[in-house]
C-alpha positions in Angstrom: -76.1 -118.6 -117.2 -77.3 -116.6 -114.2 -80.9 -116.2 -115.3 -83.0 -113.1 -115.0 -86.6 -114.2 -114.4 -88.7 -113.6 -117.5 -91.3 -111.4 -115.8 -88.5 -109.3 -114.2 -86.5 -108.9 -117.4 -89.5 -107.8 -119.4 -90.7 -105.5 -116.6 -87.3 -103.8 -116.4 -87.0 -103.5 -120.2 -90.5 -102.0 -120.5 -89.8 -99.5 -117.7 -86.3 -98.4 -118.6 -85.8 -99.5 -122.2 -82.9 -101.8 -121.4 -82.0 -104.8 -119.2 -78.8 -106.7 -118.3 -78.2 -110.4 -118.2 -75.1 -111.6 -116.3 -72.8 -114.5 -117.0 -74.4 -115.5 -120.3 -71.4 -116.7 -122.3 -68.7 -118.8 -120.7 -65.0 -117.8 -120.5 -63.9 -120.3 -123.1 -66.1 -118.9 -125.8 -65.3 -115.4 -124.8 -61.6 -116.2 -125.2 -62.3 -117.6 -128.7 -64.2 -114.5 -129.5 -61.2 -112.3 -128.6 -59.0 -114.4 -130.8 -61.5 -114.0 -133.6 -61.5 -110.2 -133.2 -57.6 -110.2 -133.3 -57.6 -112.4 -136.4 -60.1 -110.0 -138.1 -57.9 -107.0 -137.2 -54.8 -108.7 -138.6 -56.7 -109.5 -141.9 -58.0 -105.9 -142.1 -55.3 -103.6 -140.9 -56.7 -100.7 -142.9 -59.9 -100.7 -140.7 -60.4 -99.1 -137.4 -61.2 -101.8 -134.8 -64.5 -100.1 -134.1 -65.6 -100.9 -137.7 -65.4 -104.7 -137.9 -68.9 -104.9 -139.4 -71.2 -107.4 -141.1 -69.3 -107.3 -144.4 -66.4 -109.1 -142.8 -68.3 -111.7 -140.8 -71.5 -112.6 -142.7 -69.9 -115.8 -144.1 -67.5 -116.4 -141.2 -68.0 -119.9 -139.5 -67.0 -118.7 -136.1 -69.2 -115.6 -136.2 -72.2 -117.8 -137.3 -71.6 -120.1 -134.4 -71.4 -117.2 -131.9 -74.5 -115.3 -133.0 -76.5 -118.5 -133.2 -75.5 -119.6 -129.7 -78.6 -120.9 -127.9 -77.9 -118.7 -124.9 -78.2 -115.5 -127.0 -81.2 -116.8 -128.9 -83.0 -117.7 -125.7 -82.6 -114.1 -124.5 -83.8 -112.7 -127.8 -86.8 -115.0 -127.8 -88.0 -113.4 -124.5 -88.5 -110.1 -126.3 -89.4 -110.9 -129.9 -90.6 -114.5 -129.9 -89.2 -117.6 -131.5 -89.3 -116.4 -135.1 -85.9 -114.8 -135.0 -83.9 -113.2 -137.9 -80.6 -111.4 -137.6 -80.7 -108.0 -139.3 -77.1 -106.8 -138.6 -74.1 -107.7 -136.5 -70.7 -106.2 -135.9 -67.9 -105.8 -133.4 -67.1 -102.4 -131.9 -63.7 -102.6 -130.3 -62.2 -99.5 -128.7 -58.5 -99.9 -128.5 -56.5 -98.6 -125.5 -55.8 -94.9 -125.3 -57.5 -94.0 -128.6 -60.9 -95.7 -128.8 -63.5 -93.5 -130.4 -66.8 -92.4 -128.9 -70.2 -93.4 -130.1 -72.3 -90.2 -130.1 -75.9 -90.2 -128.8 -78.3 -91.9 -131.1 -81.2 -94.3 -131.4 -80.4 -97.6 -133.2 -83.8 -97.6 -135.0 -83.0 -94.4 -136.8 -80.5 -96.3 -139.0 -82.6 -99.3 -139.7 -85.1 -99.5 -142.7 -87.4 -101.9 -140.8 -91.2 -101.9 -140.7 -92.5 -102.9 -138.3 -89.7 -102.0 -135.9 -90.0 -105.3 -134.0 -86.3 -105.6 -133.1 -83.9 -105.5 -130.2 -80.2 -105.0 -129.8 -78.2 -107.6 -128.0 -74.9 -106.3 -126.8 -72.3 -108.9 -125.7 -69.4 -107.8 -123.7 -66.2 -109.4 -125.1 -64.1 -107.5 -122.5 -65.1 -105.9 -119.2 -67.0 -102.7 -120.1 -66.3 -99.9 -117.6 -66.7 -96.2 -117.4 -63.0 -95.7 -117.9 -62.8 -97.7 -121.2 -66.0 -96.3 -122.8 -68.8 -98.5 -121.6 -72.3 -98.3 -123.1 -74.4 -95.4 -121.7 -78.1 -95.2 -121.9 -80.8 -92.6 -121.0 -83.5 -94.7 -119.3 -87.1 -94.1 -120.4 -86.2 -92.6 -123.8 -87.4 -95.7 -125.5 -90.9 -94.1 -125.3 -89.7 -91.3 -127.6 -90.3 -91.4 -131.3 -87.4 -92.2 -133.6 -85.5 -89.0 -134.7 -83.3 -88.5 -137.6 -79.6 -88.5 -137.0 -77.4 -85.8 -138.5 -73.8 -86.1 -139.8 -71.3 -84.8 -137.2 -67.6 -84.8 -138.1 -66.3 -82.1 -135.6 -64.8 -85.0 -133.7 -63.8 -88.5 -134.8 -66.5 -90.9 -133.7 -67.7 -94.4 -134.6 -70.9 -93.4 -136.4 -70.0 -89.9 -137.5 -73.5 -88.9 -136.7 -75.7 -88.0 -133.7 -79.2 -87.2 -132.6 -80.2 -83.6 -132.1 -78.4 -82.7 -128.8 -81.5 -80.8 -127.6 -83.2 -84.2 -127.2 -80.5 -85.5 -124.9 -80.7 -85.1 -121.1 -77.2 -86.3 -120.5 -77.4 -85.8 -116.7 -79.8 -88.7 -116.7 -77.4 -91.1 -118.4 -76.6 -94.4 -116.8 -73.3 -96.4 -117.3 -74.1 -100.0 -118.3 -71.1 -101.7 -116.5 -70.6 -105.3 -117.8 -68.2 -108.1 -117.2 -67.0 -110.1 -120.2 -69.7 -112.6 -121.0 -72.6 -110.3 -119.8 -75.3 -109.2 -122.3 -77.4 -106.1 -122.3 -80.6 -105.8 -124.3 -81.8 -102.4 -125.5 -84.8 -101.0 -127.3 -84.4 -99.5 -130.8 -85.7 -96.1 -129.6 -83.6 -95.7 -126.5 -81.0 -92.9 -126.7 -77.6 -94.3 -126.0 -73.9 -93.8 -126.8 -70.5 -94.2 -125.2 -67.4 -92.2 -124.3 -64.0 -92.5 -125.9 -61.5 -95.0 -124.4 -58.5 -93.1 -123.1 -57.6 -95.9 -120.7 -55.0 -98.8 -121.1 -57.9 -101.3 -121.1 -59.4 -102.5 -124.4 -63.2 -102.6 -124.7 -64.7 -104.8 -127.3 -68.3 -105.9 -127.8 -70.4 -107.8 -130.3 
């Protein structure tokens, strides 16, 4: 793993609300993860590939091996300490040409956790690029309070909900471009989302 020094990672996270770690998971495990996603899709053809959620994987041996990989736990430990529990996990896979967007939101708004001592680890299973709907964040918004999300069904989206658009300064958004095997970490309060995938390139993440 190409390590990010602890002090630098925490400094960047505290300043911006997110940080990226490069080359965390090796190509062999990423290839197995892609096979796992394809297997889940074959088993669940009625589900959108963006909705391969915890109900499908909570007793799945491969998924347990992946989420308990020491390389991921070592990253999590830098932010929340060694007493780590997994609250939720899922794949969001945007298929070529018709992958749905994730509207602007804060993760913590969906989570009944008190205290909110939690982070999101986002593992790129495929290269995640602007053209295939990479993660987008608005740096600094992790200092905001959590705001309620509202149902929004005017367009098809992954969560069918969004934060109040008046809170979003979209011109400040940053594309989080990742290679397969990279990991981004983001704060539960940071405003983030992603565009649809109209490209021929799949974009899957855990």
